Coordinates of C-alpha atoms and ligand atoms in Angstrom, one line a residue:
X1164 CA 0.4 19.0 -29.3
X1165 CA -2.3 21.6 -29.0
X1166 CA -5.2 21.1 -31.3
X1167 CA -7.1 23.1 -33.3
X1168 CA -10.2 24.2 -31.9
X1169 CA -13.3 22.4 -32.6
X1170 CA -15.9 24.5 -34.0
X1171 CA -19.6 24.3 -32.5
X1172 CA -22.3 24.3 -35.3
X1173 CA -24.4 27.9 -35.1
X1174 CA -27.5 26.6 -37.2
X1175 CA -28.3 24.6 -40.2
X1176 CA -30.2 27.6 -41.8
X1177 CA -27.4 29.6 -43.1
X1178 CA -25.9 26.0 -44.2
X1179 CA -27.6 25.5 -47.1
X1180 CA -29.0 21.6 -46.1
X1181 CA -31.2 20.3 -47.5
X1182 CA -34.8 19.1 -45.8
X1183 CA -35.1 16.1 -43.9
X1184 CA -36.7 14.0 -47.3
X1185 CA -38.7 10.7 -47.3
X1186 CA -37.0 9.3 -50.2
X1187 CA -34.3 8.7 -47.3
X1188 CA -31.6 11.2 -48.6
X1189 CA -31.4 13.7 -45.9
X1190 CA -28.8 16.0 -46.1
X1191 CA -26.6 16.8 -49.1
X1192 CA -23.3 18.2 -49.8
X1193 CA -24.2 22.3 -48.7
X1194 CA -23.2 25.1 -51.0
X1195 CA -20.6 27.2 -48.8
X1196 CA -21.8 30.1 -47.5
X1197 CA -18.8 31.8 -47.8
X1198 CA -16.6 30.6 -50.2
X1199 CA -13.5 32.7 -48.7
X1200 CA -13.0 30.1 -45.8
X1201 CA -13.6 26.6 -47.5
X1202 CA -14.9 25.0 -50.9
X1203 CA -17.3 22.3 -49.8
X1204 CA -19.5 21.4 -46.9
X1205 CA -19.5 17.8 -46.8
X1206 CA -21.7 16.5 -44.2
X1207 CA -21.9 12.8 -42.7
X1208 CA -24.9 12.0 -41.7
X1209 CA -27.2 8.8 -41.5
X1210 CA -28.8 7.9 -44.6
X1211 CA -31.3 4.9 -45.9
X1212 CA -29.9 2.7 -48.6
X1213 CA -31.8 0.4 -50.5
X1214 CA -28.8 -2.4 -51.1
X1215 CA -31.1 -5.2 -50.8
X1216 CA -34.4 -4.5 -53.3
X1217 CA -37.3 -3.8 -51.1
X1218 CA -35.5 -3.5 -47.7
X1219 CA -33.8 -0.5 -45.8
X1220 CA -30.3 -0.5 -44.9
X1221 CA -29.6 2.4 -42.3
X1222 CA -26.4 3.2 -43.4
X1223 CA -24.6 6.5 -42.6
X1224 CA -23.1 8.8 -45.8
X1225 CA -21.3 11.5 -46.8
X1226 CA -22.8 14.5 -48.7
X1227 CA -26.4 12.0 -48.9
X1228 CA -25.1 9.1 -50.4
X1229 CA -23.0 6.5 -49.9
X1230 CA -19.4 5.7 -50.7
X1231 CA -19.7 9.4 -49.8
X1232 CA -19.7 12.0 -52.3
X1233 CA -16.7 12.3 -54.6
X1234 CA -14.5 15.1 -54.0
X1235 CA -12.2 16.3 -56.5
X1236 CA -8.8 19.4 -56.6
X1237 CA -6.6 20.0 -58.6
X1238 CA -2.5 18.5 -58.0
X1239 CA -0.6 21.6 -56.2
X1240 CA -4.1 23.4 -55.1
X1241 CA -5.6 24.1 -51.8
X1242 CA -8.3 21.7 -50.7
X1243 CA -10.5 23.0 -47.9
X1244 CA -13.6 20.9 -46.9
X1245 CA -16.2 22.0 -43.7
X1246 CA -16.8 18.9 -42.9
X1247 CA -20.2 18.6 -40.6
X1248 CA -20.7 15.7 -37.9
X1249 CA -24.5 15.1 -38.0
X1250 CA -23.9 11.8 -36.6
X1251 CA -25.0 10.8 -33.2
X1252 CA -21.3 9.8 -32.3
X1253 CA -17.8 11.4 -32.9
X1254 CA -15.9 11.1 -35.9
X1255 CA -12.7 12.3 -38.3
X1256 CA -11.9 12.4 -41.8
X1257 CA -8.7 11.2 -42.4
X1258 CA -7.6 11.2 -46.0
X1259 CA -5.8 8.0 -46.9
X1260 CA -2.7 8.6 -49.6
X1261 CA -2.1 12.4 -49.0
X1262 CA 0.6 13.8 -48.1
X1263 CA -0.4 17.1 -45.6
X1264 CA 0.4 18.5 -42.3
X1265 CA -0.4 16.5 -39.2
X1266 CA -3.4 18.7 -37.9
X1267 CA -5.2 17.8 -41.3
X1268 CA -4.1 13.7 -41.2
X1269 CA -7.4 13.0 -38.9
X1270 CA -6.3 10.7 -36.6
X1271 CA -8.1 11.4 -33.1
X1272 CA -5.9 12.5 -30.2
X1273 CA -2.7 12.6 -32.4
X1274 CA -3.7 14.9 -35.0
X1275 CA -7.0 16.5 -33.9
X1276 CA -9.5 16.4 -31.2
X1277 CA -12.7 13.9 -32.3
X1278 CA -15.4 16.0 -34.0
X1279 CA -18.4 15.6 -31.6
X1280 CA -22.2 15.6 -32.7
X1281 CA -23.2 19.0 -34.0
X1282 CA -19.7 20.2 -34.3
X1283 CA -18.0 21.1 -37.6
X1284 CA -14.3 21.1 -38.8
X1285 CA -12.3 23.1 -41.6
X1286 CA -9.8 20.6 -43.2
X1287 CA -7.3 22.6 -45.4
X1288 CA -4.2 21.6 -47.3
X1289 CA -2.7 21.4 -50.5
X1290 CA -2.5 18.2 -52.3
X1291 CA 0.6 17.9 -53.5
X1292 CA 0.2 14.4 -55.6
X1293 CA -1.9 13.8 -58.4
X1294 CA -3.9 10.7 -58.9
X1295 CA -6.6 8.3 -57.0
X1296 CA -7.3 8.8 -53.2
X1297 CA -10.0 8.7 -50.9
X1298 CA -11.5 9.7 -47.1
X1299 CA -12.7 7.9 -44.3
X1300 CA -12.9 8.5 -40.3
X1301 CA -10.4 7.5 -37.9
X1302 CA -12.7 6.7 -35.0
X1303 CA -14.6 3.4 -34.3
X1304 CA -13.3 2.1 -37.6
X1305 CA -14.8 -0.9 -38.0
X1306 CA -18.7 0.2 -37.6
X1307 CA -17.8 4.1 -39.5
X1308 CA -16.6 2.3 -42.3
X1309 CA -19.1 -0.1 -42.5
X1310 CA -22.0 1.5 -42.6
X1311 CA -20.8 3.6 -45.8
X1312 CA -18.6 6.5 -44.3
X1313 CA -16.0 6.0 -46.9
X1314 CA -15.6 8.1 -50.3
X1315 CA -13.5 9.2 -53.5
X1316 CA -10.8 12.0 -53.4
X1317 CA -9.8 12.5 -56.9
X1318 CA -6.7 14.7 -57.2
X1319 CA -6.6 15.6 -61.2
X1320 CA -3.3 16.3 -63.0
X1321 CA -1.7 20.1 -62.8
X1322 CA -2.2 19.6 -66.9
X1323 CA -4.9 17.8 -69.0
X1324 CA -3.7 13.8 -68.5
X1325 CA -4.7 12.6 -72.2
X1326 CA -7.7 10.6 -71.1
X1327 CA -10.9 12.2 -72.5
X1328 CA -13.0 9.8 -70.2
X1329 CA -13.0 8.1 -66.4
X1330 CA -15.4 6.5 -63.9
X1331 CA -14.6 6.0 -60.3
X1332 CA -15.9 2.8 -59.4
X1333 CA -15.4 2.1 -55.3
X1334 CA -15.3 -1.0 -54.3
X1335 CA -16.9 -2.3 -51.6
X1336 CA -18.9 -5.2 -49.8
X1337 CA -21.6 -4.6 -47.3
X1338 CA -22.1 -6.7 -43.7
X1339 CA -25.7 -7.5 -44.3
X1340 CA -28.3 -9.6 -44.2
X1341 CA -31.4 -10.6 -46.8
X1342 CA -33.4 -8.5 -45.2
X1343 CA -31.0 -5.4 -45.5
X1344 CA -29.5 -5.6 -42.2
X1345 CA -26.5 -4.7 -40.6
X1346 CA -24.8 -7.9 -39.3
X1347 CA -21.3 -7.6 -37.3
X1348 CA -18.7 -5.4 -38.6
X1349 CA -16.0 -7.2 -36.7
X1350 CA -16.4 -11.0 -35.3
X1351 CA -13.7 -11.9 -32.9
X1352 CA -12.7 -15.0 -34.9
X1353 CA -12.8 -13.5 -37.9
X1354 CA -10.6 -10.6 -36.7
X1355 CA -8.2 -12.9 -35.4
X1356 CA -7.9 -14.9 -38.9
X1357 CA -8.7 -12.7 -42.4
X1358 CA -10.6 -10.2 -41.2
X1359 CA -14.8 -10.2 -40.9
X1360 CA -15.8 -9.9 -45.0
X1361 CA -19.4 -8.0 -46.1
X1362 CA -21.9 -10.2 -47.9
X1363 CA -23.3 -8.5 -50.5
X1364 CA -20.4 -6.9 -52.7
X1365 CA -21.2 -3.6 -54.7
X1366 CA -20.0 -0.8 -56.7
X1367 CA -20.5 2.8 -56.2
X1368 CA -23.5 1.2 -53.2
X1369 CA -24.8 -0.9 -56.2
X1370 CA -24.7 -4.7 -56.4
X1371 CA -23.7 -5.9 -59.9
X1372 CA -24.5 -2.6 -61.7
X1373 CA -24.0 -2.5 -65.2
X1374 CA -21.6 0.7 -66.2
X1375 CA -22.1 1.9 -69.9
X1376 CA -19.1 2.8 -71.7
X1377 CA -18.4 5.0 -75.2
X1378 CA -16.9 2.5 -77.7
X1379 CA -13.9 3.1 -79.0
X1380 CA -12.7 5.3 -76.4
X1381 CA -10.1 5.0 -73.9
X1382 CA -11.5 5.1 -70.4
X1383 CA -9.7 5.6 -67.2
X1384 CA -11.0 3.7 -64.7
X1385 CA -10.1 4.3 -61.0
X1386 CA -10.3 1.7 -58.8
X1387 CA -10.9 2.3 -55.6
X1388 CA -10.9 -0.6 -52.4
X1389 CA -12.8 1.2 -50.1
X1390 CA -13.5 -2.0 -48.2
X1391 CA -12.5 -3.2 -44.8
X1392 CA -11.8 -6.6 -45.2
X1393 CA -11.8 -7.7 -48.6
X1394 CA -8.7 -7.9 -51.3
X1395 CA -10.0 -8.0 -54.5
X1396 CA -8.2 -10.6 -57.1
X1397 CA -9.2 -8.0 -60.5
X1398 CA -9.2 -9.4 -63.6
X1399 CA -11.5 -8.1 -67.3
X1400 CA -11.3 -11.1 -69.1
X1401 CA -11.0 -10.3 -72.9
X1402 CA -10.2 -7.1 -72.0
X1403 CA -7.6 -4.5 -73.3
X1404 CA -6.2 -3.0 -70.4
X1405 CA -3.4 -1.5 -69.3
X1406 CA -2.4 -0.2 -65.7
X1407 CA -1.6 3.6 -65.4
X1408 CA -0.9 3.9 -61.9
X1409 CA -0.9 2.1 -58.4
X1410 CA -2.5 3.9 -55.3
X1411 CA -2.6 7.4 -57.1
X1412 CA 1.1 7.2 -58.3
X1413 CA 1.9 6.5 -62.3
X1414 CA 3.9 3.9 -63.3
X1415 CA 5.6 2.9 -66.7
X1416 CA 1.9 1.7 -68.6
X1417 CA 1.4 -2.1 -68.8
X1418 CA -0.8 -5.0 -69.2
X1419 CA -3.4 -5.3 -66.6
X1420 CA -2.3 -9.1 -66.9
X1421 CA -4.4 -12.2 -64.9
X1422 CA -5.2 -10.8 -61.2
X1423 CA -3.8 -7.7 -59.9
X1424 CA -4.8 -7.7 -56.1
X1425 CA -6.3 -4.8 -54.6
X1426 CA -6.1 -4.8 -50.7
X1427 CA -8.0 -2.4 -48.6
X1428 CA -7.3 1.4 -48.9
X1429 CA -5.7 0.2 -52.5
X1430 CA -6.1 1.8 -56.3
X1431 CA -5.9 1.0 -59.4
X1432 CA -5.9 3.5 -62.4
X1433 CA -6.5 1.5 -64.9
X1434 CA -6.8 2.4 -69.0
X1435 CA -9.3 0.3 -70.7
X1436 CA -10.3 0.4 -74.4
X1437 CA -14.1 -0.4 -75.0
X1438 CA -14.8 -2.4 -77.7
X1439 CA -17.1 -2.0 -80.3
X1440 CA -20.5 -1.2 -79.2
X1441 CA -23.2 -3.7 -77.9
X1442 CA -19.7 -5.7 -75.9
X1443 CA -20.5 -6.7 -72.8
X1444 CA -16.8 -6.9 -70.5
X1445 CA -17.5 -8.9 -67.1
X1446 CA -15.0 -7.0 -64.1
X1447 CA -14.4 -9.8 -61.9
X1448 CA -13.2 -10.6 -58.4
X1449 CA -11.3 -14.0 -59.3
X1450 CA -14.5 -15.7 -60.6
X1451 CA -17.2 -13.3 -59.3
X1452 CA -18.6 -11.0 -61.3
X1453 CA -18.2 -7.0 -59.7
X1454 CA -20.0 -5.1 -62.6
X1455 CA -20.8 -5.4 -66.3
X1456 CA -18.8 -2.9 -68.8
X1457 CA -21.3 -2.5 -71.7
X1458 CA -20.0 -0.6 -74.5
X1459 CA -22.4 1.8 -76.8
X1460 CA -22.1 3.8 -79.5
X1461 CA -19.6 7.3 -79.1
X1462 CA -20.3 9.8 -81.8
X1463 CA -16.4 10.7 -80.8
X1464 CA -13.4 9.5 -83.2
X1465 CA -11.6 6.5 -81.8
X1466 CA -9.0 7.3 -79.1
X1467 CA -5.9 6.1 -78.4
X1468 CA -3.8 5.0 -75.1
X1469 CA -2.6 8.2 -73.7
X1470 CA 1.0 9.3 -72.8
X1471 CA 2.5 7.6 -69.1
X1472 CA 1.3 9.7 -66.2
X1473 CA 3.4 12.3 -65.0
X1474 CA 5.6 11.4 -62.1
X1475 CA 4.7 12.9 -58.1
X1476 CA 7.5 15.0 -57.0
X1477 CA 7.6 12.5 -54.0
X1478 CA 11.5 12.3 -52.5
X1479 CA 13.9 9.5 -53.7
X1480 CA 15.3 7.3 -51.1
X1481 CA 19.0 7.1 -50.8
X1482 CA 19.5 3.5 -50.0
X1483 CA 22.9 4.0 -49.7
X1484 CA 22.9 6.2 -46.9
X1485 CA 19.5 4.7 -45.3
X1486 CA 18.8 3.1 -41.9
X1487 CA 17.0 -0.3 -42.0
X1488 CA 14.5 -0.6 -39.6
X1489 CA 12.6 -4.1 -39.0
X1490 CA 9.0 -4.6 -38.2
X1491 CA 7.7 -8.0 -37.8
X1492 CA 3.6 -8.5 -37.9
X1493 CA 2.6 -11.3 -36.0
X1494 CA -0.3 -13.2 -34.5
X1495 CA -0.6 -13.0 -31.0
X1496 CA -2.1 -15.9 -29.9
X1497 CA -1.2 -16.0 -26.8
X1498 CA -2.8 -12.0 -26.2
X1499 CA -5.8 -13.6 -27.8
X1500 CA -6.7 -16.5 -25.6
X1501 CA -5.8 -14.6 -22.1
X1502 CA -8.1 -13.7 -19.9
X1503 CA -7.8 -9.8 -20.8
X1504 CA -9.7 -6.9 -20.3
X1505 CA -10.3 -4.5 -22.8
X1506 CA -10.1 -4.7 -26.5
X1507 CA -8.8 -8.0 -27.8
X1508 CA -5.9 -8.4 -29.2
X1509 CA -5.4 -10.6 -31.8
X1510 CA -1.8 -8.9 -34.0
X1511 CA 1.1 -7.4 -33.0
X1512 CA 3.6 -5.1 -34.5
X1513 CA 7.5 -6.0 -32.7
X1514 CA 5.7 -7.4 -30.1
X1515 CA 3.3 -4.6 -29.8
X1516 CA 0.0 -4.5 -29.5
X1517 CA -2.1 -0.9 -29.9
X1518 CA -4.9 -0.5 -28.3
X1519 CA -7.8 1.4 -29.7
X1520 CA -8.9 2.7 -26.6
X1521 CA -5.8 4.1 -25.0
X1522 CA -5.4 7.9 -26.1
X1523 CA -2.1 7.4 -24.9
X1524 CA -0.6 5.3 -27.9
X1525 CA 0.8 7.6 -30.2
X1526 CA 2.7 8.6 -27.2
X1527 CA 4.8 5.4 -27.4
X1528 CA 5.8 5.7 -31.3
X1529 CA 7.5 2.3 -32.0
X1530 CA 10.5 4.3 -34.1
X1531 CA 11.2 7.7 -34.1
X1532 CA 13.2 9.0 -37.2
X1533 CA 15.0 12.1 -37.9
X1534 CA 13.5 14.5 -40.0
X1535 CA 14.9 14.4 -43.9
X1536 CA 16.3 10.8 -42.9
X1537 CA 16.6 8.0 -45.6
X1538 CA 15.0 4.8 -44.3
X1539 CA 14.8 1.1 -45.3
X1540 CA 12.0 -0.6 -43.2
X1541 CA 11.6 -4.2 -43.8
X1542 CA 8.1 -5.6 -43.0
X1543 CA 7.9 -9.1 -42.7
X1544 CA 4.8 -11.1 -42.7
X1545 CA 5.2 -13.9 -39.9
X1546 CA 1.1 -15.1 -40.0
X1547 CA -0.7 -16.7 -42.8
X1548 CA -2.7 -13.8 -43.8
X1549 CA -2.1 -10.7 -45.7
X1550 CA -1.8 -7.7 -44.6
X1551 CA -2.4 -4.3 -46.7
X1552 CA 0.0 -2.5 -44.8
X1553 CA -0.3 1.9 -44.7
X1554 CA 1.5 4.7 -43.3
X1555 CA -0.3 8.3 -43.0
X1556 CA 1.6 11.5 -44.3
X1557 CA 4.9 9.7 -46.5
X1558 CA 4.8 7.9 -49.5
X1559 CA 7.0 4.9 -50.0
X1560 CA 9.2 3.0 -52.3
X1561 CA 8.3 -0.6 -52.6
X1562 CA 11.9 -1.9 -53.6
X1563 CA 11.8 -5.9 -53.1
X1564 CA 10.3 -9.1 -51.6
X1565 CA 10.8 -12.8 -51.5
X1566 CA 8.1 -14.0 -52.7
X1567 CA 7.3 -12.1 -55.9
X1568 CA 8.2 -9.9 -58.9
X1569 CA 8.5 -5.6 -58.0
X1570 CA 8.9 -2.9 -60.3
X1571 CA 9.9 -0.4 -57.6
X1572 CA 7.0 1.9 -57.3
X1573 CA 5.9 4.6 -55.1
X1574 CA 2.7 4.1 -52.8
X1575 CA 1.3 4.7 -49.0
X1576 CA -0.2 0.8 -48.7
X1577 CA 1.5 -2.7 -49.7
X1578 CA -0.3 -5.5 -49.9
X1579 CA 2.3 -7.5 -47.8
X1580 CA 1.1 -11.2 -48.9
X1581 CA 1.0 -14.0 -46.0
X1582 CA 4.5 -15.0 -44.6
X1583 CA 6.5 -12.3 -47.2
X1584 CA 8.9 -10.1 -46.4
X1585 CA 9.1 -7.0 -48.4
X1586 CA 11.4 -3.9 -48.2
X1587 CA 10.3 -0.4 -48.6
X1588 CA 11.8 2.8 -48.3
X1589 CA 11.1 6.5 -48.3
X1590 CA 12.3 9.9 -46.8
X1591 CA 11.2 10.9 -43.4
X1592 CA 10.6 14.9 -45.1
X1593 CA 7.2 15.1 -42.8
X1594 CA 7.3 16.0 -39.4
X1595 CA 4.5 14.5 -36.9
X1596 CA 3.3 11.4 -35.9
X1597 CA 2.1 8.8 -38.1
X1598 CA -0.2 5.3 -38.0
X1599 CA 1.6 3.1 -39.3
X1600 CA -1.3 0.0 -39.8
X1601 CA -3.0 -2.2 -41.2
X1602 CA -5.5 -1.7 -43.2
X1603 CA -8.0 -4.9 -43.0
X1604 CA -10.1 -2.6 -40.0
X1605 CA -10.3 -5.7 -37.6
X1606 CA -7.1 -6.3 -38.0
X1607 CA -6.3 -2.9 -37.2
X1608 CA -8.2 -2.5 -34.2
X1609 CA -6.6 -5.9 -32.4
X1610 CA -3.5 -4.7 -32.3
X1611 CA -1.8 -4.2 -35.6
X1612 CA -1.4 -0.6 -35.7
X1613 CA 1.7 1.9 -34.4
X1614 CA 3.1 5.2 -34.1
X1615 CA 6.1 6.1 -36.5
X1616 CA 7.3 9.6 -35.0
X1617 CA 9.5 12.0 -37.5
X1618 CA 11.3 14.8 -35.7
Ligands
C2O315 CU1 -6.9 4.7 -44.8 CU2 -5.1 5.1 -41.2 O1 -6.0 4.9 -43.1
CU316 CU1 -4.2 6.7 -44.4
CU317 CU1 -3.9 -7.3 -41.4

């Protein structure tokens, strides 16, 4: 396809950045110039954290901080972001969970050329769903990500959604040391087994913050795994909560329950009613402790659980008329001990393996659908770990698995859980070519991503 042209930065004077600062903040979300061509500047640049008390982290940001700056639209709008590489490497933004044309999906060689240092690119489209989402590149995933280049998209409902109050809280743990230090994003045999986890876990770039809450009130909380690696097992104990919606779409409100598991590139809206004031709530990872919900005093009446979340006009399936398709994820042990050059590969989709550093990929989609076409894929799991498993520019119907429980629900990622088959299905209504992956990064860049082509 021919891309867009890339757009070479004219000066940072009529840009409206900030000065470089010593507090370590160096460049902020600009002030568009002219508001006729897009809405935000966000710019990625690097940026000093401070995630271990008394030591630097040189991370890498969007908008000056890091998870990047939240960006929020209205359901049915435009959204148009100038987005600014002051990196000192190419990059993308590809923004997981919506549904927009291929030259806005991000993906380098398939949808766009890769934004070099000093260049800029307009990202328009219309969001079309409602609900939870985020932004991340699609270029040397494992390190991008992990230094911090991952924030919030929040797409707010076409009509007030009942909750008075919310908090984004992204999740995510950092590869560092005690000193502050980047250690390996991806380790070989980590990549070949669960993936390489962070050490120090945090919210919003904080480790074990304490988040103050109004008592009384219903909060919606959005949850956001903005992690490589790491599925989180989220429980409140002693906590009334209920969940609102999965990965940005609503579903029928119900009991948060024990553990609901949050791969990577996950969501969870949850609504949560704070207790009386001076209650501390503990959000946990299984046993671990994320963040303390301390409730204080709210001037406001006492709310009450809002209505269900209205539904996204996102295509029903005809499962009656669909084609079932079969992809089997495996370990490739064989790819993985061979003398090999290149990038290793550890997975492998249909026997498959995509390599990061072949432009060429996408030119090889491993299906190609018909445009408007119904389709049943099933995914089977044929390894002993899980697999959040994402498709770019469709949504999908999660219908059924062996091994557990589904209320059918719409979503773009499914936590496919170690040896489980699951079936999924959606309409193939958006032309292009789309990563089909997973989304634990090393896992990703070993092999177990694909091209699904819709034409
Ligand atoms: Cu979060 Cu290929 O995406
Ligand atoms: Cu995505
Ligand atoms: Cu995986």
């Amino acid at each position: 396809m021919a891309f867009t042209r890339r757009q070479i930065l004219a000066g940072l004077g009529a840009l409206g950045i900030a000065g470089l600062g010593a507090g370590g903040v160096r460049y902020w979300l600009g002030r568009p110039e002219n508001a006729a061509s897009h809405d935000y500047e966000l710019i990625a640049a690097p940026l000093d954290l401070e995630l271990v008390p008394g030591h630097k982290t040189p991370a890498w940001g969007y908008g000056g901080q890091a998870p990047g700056l939240e960006l929020r639209c209205r359901q049915g709008e435009r959204l148009r972001v100038r987005f600014i590489n002051k990196l000192d490497e190419p990059t993308t933004i590809h923004w997981h969970g919506i549904r927009l044309p291929l030259e806005m999906d991000g993906v380098p060689y398939v949808s766009q050329l890769p934004v070099l240092p000093g260049e800029y690119f307009d990202y328009d489209f219309i969001t079309p769903d409602a609900g939870s989402y985020w932004y991340h590149p699609h270029t040397a995933s494992s390190e991008q990500l992990g230094r911090g280049l991952v924030g919030p998209l929040i797409v707010e409902e076409r009509e007030p959604s009942g909750f008075a109050h919310e908090r984004t809280l992204c999740l995510k743990s950092w590869h560092v040391d005690e000193q502050g230090a980047f250690t390996d994003f991806s380790v070989p045999r980590e990549a070949a087994r669960e993936g390489t986890r962070g050490r120090l876990s945090s919210i919003n770039g904080v480790a074990l913050p304490t988040l103050e809450l109004p008592a009384g009130q219903v909060v919606r909380l959005r949850l956001i795994n903005v992690d490589s690696t790491i599925t989180y097992r989220l429980n409140l104990p002693g906590a009334e909560a209920r969940i609102y919606a999965l990965d940005g779409n609503p579903v029928a409100p119900r009991p948060l329950g024990k553990d609901y598991w949050l791969g990577p590139g996950m969501r969870l809206d949850l609504a949560l009613r704070v207790p009386a004031a001076g209650t501390e709530l503990s959000l946990r990872n299984g046993p671990l402790r994320l963040a303390t919900l301390k409730s204080v005093a709210s001037a406001q009446a006492a709310g009450d659980w809002p209505p269900a979340l209205p539904a996204n006009p996102v295509a029903e399936p005809d499962l009656a008329q669909a084609e079932t398709l079969r992809f089997n994820f495996e370990w490739a042990a064989m790819l993985a001990s061979s003398n090999q050059t290149g990038p290793a590969r550890y997975w492998q989709i249909n026997g498959q393996a995509w390599d990061i550093n072949d432009k060429a990929c996408a030119d090889r989609p491993i299906a190609t659908l018909k445009k408007d076409g119904h389709y049943i894929f099933v995914l089977r799991n044929m390894a002993q770990y899980q697999h959040p498993i994402h498709l770019h520019g469709m949504s999908f119907k999660v219908l059924d698995s062996d091994r557990r429980e589904i209320v059918p629900y719409f979503t773009d990622t499914y936590l496919l859980g170690k040896n489980e088959t699951a079936r999924i299905a959606f309409v193939a209504d958006n032309p292009g070519v789309w990563m089909f992956h997973c989304h634990v990064i090393d896992h990703m860049e070993t092999g177990l991503m694909a091209a699904i082509a819709v034409v």
